[in-house]
Short mmCIF file of C-alpha atoms in Angstrom, two decimals:
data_model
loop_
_atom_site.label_atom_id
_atom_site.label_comp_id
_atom_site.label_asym_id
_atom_site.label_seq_id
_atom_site.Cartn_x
_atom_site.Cartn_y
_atom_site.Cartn_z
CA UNK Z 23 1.43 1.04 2.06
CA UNK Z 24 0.92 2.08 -1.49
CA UNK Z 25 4.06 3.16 -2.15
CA UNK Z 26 7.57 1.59 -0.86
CA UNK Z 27 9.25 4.49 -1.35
CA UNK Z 28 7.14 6.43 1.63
CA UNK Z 29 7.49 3.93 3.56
CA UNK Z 30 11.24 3.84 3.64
CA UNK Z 31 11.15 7.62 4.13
CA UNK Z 32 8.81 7.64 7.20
CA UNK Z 33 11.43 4.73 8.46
CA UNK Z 34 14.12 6.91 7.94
CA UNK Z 35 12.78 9.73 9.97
CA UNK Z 36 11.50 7.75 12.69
CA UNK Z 37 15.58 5.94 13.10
CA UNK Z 38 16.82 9.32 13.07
CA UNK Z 39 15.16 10.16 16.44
CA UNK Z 40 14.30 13.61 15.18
CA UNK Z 41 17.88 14.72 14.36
CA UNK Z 42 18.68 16.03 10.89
CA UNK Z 43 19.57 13.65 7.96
CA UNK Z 44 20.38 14.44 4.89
CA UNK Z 45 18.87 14.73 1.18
CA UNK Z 46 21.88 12.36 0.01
CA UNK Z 47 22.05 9.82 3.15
CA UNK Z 48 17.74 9.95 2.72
CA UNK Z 49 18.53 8.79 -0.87
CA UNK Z 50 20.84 5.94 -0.41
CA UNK Z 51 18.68 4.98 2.41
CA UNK Z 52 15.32 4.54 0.76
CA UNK Z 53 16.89 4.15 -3.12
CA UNK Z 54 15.91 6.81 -5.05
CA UNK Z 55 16.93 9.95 -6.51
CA UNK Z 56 16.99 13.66 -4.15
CA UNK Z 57 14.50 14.92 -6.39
CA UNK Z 58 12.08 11.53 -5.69
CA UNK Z 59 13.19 12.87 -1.74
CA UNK Z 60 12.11 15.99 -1.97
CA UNK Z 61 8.95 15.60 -4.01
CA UNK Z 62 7.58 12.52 -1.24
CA UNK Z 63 8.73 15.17 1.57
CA UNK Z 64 6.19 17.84 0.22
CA UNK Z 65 3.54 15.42 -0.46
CA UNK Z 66 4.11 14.71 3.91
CA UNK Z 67 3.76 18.41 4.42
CA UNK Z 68 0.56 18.86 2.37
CA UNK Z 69 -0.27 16.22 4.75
CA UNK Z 70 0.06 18.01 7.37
CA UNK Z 71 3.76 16.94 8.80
CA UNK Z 72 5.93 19.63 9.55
CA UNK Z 73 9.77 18.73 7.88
CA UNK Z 74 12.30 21.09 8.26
CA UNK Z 75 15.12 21.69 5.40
CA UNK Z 76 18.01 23.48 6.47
CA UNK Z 77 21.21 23.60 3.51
CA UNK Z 78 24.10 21.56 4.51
CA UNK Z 79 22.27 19.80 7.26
CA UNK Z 80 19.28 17.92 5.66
CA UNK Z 81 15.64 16.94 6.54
CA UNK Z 82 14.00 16.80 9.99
CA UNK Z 83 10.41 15.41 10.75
CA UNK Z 84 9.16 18.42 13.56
CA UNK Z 85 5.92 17.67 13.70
CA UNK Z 86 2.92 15.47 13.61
CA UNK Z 87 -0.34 16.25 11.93
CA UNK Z 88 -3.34 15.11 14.60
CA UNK Z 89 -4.93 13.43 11.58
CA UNK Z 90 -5.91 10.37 10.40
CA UNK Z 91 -4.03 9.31 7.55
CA UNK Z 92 -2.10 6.42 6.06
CA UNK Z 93 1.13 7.49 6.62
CA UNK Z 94 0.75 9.40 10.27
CA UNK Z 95 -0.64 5.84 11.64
CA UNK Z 96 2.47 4.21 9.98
CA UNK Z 97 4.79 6.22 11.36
CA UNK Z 98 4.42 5.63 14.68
CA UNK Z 99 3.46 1.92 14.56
CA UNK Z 100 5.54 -0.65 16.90
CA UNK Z 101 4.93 -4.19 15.68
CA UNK Z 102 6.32 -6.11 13.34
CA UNK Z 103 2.92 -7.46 11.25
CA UNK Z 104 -0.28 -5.88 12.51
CA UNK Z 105 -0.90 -2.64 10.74
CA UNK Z 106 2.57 -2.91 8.28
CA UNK Z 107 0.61 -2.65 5.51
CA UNK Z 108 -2.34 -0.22 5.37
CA UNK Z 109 -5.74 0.30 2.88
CA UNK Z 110 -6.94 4.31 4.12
CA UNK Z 111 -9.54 5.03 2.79
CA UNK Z 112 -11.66 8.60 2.78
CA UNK Z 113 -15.31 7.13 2.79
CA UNK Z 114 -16.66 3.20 2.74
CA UNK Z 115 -19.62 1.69 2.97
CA UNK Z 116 -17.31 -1.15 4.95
CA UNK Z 117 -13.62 -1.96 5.91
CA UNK Z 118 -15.27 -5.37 6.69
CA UNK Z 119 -16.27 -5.88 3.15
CA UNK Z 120 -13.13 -4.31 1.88
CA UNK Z 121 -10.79 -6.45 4.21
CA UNK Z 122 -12.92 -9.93 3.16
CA UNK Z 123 -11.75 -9.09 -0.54
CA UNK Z 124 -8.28 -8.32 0.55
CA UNK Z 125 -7.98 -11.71 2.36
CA UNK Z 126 -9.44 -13.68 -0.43
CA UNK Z 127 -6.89 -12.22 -2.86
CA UNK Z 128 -3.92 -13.23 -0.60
CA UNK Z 129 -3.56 -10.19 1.76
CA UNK Z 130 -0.43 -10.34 4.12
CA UNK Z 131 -1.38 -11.42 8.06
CA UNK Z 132 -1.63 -7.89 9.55
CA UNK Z 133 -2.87 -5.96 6.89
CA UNK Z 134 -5.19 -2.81 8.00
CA UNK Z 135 -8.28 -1.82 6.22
CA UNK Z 136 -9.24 1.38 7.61
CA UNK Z 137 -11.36 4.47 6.86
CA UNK Z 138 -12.60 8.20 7.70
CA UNK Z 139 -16.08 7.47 7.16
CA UNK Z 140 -18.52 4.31 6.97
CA UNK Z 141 -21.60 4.71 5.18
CA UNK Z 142 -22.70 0.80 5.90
CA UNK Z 143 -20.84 0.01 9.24
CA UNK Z 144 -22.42 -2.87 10.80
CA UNK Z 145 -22.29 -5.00 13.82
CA UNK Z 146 -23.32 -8.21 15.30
CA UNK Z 147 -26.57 -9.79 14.50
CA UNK Z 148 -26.11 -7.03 10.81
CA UNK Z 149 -27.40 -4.19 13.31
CA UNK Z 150 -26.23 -0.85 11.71
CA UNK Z 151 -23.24 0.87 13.02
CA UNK Z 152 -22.97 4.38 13.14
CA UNK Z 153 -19.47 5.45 11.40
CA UNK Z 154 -19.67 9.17 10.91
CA UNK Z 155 -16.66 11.04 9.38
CA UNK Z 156 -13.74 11.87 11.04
CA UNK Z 157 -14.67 11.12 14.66
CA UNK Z 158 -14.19 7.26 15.19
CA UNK Z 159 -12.00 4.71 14.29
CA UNK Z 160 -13.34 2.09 11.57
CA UNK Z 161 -10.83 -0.66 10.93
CA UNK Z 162 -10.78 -3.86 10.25
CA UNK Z 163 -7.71 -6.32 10.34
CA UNK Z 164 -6.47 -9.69 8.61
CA UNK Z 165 -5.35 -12.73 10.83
CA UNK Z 166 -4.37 -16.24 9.67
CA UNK Z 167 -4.08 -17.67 12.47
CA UNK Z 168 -3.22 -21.86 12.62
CA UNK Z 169 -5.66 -22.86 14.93
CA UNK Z 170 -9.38 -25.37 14.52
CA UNK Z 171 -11.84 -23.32 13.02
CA UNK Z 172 -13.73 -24.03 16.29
CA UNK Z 173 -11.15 -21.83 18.39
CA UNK Z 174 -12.22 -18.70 16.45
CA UNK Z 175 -14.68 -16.81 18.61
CA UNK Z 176 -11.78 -16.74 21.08
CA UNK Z 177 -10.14 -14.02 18.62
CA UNK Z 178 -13.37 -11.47 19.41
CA UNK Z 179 -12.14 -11.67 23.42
CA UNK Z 180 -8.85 -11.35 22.21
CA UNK Z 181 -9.65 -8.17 20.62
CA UNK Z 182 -11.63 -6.82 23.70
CA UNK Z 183 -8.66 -6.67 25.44
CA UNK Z 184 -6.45 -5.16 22.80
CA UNK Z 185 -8.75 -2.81 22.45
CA UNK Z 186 -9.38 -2.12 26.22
CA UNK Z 187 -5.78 -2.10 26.83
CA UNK Z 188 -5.13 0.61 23.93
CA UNK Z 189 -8.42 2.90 25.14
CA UNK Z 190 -7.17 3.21 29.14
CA UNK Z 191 -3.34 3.56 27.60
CA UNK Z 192 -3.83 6.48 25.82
CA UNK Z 193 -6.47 8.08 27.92
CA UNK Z 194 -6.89 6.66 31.21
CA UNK Z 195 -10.42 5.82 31.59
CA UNK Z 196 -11.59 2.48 33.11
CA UNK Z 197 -13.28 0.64 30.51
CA UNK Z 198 -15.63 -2.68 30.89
CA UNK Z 199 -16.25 -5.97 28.56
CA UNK Z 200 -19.32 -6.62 28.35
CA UNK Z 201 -19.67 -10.32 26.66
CA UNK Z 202 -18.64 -10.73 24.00
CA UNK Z 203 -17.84 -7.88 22.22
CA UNK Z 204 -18.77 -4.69 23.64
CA UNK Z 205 -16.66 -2.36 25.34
CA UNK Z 206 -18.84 -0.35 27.49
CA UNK Z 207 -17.15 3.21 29.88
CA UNK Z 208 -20.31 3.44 33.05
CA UNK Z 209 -22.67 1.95 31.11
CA UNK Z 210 -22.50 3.20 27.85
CA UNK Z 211 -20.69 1.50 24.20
CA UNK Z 212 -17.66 3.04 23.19
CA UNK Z 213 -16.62 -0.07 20.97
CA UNK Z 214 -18.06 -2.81 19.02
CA UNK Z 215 -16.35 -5.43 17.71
CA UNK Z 216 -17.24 -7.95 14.82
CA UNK Z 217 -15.28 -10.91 13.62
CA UNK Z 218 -15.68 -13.08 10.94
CA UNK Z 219 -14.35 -15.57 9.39
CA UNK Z 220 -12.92 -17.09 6.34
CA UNK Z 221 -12.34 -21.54 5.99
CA UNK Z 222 -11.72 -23.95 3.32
CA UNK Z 223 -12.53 -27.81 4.04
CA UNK Z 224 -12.26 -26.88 7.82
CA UNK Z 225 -9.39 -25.03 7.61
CA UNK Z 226 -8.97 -21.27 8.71
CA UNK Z 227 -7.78 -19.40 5.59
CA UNK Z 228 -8.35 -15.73 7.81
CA UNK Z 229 -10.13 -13.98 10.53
CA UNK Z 230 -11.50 -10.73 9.46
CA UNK Z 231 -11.40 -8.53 13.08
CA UNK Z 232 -13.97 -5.62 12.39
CA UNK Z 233 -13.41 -2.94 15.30
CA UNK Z 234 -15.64 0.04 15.63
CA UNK Z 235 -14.25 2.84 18.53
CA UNK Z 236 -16.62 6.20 19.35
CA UNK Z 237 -13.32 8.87 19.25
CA UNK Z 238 -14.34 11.88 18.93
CA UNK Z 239 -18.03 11.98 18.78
CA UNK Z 240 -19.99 15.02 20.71
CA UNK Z 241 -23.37 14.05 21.67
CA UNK Z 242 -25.21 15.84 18.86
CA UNK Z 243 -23.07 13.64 16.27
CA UNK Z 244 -25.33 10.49 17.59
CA UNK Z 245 -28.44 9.44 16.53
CA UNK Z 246 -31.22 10.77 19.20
CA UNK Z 247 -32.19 6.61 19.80
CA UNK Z 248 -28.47 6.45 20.68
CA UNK Z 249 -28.02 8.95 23.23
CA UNK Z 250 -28.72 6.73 26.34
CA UNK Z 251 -26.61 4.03 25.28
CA UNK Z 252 -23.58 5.16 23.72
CA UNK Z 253 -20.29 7.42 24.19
CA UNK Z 254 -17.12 8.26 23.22
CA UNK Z 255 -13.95 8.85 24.42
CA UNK Z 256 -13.85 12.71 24.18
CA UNK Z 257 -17.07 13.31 25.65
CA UNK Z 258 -15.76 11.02 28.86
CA UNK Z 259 -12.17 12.75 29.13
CA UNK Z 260 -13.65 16.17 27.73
CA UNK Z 261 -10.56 16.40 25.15
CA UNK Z 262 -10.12 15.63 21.75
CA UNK Z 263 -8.15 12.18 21.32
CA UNK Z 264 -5.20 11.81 18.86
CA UNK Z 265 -6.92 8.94 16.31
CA UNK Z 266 -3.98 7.94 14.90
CA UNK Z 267 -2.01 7.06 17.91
CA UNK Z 268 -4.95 5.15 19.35
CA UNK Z 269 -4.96 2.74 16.58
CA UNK Z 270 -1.26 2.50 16.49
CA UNK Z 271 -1.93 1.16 20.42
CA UNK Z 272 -4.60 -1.04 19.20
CA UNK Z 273 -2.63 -2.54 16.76
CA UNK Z 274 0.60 -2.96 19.03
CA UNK Z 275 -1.50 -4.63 22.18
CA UNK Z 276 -3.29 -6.66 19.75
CA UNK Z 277 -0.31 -8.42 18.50
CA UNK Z 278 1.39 -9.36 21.88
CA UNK Z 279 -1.96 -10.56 22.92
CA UNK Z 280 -2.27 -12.66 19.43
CA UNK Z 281 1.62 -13.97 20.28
CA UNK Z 282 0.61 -14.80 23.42
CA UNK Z 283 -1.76 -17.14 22.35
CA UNK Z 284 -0.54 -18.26 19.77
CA UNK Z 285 2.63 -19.22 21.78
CA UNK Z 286 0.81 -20.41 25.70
CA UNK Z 287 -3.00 -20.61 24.48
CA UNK Z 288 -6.31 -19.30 25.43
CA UNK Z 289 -5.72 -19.12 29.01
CA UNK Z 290 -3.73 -16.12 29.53
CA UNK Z 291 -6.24 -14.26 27.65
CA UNK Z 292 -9.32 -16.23 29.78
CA UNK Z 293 -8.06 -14.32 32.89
CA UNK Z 294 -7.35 -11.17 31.16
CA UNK Z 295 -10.59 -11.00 29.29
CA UNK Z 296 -12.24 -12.09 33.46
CA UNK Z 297 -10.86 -9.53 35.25
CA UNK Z 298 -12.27 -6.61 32.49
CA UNK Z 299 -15.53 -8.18 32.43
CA UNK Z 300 -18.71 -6.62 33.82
CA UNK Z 301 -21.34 -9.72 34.08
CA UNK Z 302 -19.09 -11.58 35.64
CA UNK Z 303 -20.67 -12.81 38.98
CA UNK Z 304 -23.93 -10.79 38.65
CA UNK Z 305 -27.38 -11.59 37.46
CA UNK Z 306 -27.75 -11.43 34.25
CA UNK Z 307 -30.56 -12.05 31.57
CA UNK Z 308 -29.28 -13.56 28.26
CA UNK Z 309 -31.67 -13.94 24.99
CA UNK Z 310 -30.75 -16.15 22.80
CA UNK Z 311 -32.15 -17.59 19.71
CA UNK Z 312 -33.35 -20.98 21.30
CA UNK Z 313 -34.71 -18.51 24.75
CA UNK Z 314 -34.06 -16.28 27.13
CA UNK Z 315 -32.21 -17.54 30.71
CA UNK Z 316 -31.83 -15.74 33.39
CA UNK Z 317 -29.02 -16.39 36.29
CA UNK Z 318 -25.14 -15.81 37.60
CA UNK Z 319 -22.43 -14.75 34.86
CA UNK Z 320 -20.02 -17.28 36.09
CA UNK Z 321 -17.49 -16.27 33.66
CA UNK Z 322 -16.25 -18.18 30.43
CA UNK Z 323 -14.75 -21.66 29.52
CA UNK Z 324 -12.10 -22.18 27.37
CA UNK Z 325 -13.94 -22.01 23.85
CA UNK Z 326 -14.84 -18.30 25.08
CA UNK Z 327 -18.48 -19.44 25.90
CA UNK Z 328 -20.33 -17.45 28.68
CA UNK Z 329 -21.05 -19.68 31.59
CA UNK Z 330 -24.68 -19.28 33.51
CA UNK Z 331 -26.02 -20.86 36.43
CA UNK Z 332 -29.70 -20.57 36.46
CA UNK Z 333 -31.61 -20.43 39.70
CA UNK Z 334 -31.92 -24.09 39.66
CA UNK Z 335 -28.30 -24.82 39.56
CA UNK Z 336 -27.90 -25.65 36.17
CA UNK Z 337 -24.79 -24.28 34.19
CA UNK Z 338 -26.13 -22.48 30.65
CA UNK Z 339 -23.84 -22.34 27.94
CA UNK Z 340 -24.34 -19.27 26.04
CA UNK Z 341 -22.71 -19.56 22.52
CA UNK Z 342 -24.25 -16.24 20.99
CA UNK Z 343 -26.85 -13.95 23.07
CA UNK Z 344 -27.61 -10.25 23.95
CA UNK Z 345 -26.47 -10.02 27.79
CA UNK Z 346 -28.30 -7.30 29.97
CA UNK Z 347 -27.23 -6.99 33.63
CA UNK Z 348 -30.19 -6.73 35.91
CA UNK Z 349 -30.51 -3.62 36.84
CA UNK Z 350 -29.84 -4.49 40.83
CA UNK Z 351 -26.69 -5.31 39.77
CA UNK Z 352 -25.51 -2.15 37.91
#
């Protein structure tokens, strides 16, 4: 958060439960003066929040702008890292570039690099991502985790399911992994994530977790060559979804999943990754950059590489590929 100050008032109002407090308690809480109160409170209304003021009784936060701003994704956060300090930004050409810089310069693990607009979004293989303005979520986050640099690409399958368990809790809809980053609702992308990574003399210094999500996106907001392929989640619920609470979910799943493995390993994750995958046990056709192999999805080993039994019996490992699932399968 930019300023300390905020963020002790948004704490303040999210102890009280929605009951009144008032301008002298707010004061002592958060350490500054009732005038420094009152002039953060009206910079939260000309936010959007709703605070009520009533003499004798204090301040009380009423209502929620459905916006997506710094201090509306704060105040609903519950973790105790991810997301605890947040970069907003209006327009970027990349929270991944952004984020990379931030890392370098000693970021905090956690730390949220997120904006309204991408003008250079990208995803795997530098394919373009589309990042229009104010219908998606563009983020990208800051890990350091302890682990050999060879371990990494298991952080992108840990993300899938953060980000497939934050999508179906906030709006029900059955979403699919399909390896190793996609997140695809009946066929079509919804999510895209991109994770790269930062190492000195083998050592991980940080993970940079880039993490695309179609929100709010109407059909017409896509690019024509983009129509058969991708979605969002308002055109699959019909509704508009509340941006800021989504990535508050994304960020809370995604550290219990990143404790979790920090704390048992890989293999909880392996089965929770499994049982959201798509490919797995169908016939699928991966290209790679040494070929394209055809055969079974037999699931993934514990680096995170995509297992494939060809027709004659041989087991492919598939480091880095585009998948497609033949279409007798779909």
């Amino acid at each position: 958060m930019k300023s300390t100050v905020r963020q002790n008032l948004l704490d303040a109002f999210r102890n009280a439960a929605g009951e009144f407090i008032s301008g002298e308690k707010l004061a002592n809480t958060i350490g500054c003066s009732r005038t420094a109160v009152w002039k953060h409170i009206e910079e939260l209304r000309n936010e959007g929040f709703e605070v009520e003021a009533i003499r004798k009784k204090g301040y009380r936060l009423a209502e929620h702008p459905n916006t997506l701003t710094e201090n509306e994704i704060y105040l609903g956060l519950q973790t105790k890292y991810i997301g605890k300090t947040i970069h907003f930004y209006e327009s970027l050409p990349s929270t991944q570039q952004v984020a990379k810089e931030l890392a370098l310069n000693g970021a905090t693990e956690g730390t949220l690099v997120i904006s309204d607009e991408q003008t250079l979004g990208r995803g795997r293989l530098a394919r373009a991502w589309h990042s229009p303005k104010g219908t998606g979520i563009w983020t990208s986050i800051i890990i350091r985790p302890k682990i050999p640099i060879q371990q990494a690409p298991q952080l992108t399958l840990l993300t899938a399911v953060a980000a497939v368990q934050a999508i179906e809790e906030q709006t029900d809809i059955d979403v699919s992994i399909k390896w190793p980053n996609d997140l695809l609702i009946n066929g079509k992308k919804v999510c895209g994530i991109l994770t790269e990574l930062q190492a000195e003399e083998n050592q991980i210094q940080s993970i940079i977790i880039g993490i695309g999500i179609n929100v709010n996106q109407q059909l017409t907001d896509f690019p024509e060559e983009l129509h058969s392929i991708a979605t969002s989640l308002s055109m699959e619920v019909n509704d508009k979804i509340n941006r800021a609470k989504l990535v508050q979910s994304l960020c809370f799943h995604l550290e219990k999943l990143y404790e979790t493995y920090l704390t048992l390993g890989f293999q909880p994750i392996k089965l929770l990754w499994e049982s959201y995958a798509l490919s797995i046990g169908k016939q699928i056709t991966a290209r790679t950059l040494n070929g394209t192999y055809s055969g079974i999805a037999l699931g993934i080993n514990e680096q995170g590489v995509l297992l494939l039994e060809t027709s004659d019996g041989k087991i492919q490992h598939i480091y880095s590929a585009d998948i497609e699932i033949d279409a007798l399968n779909r």
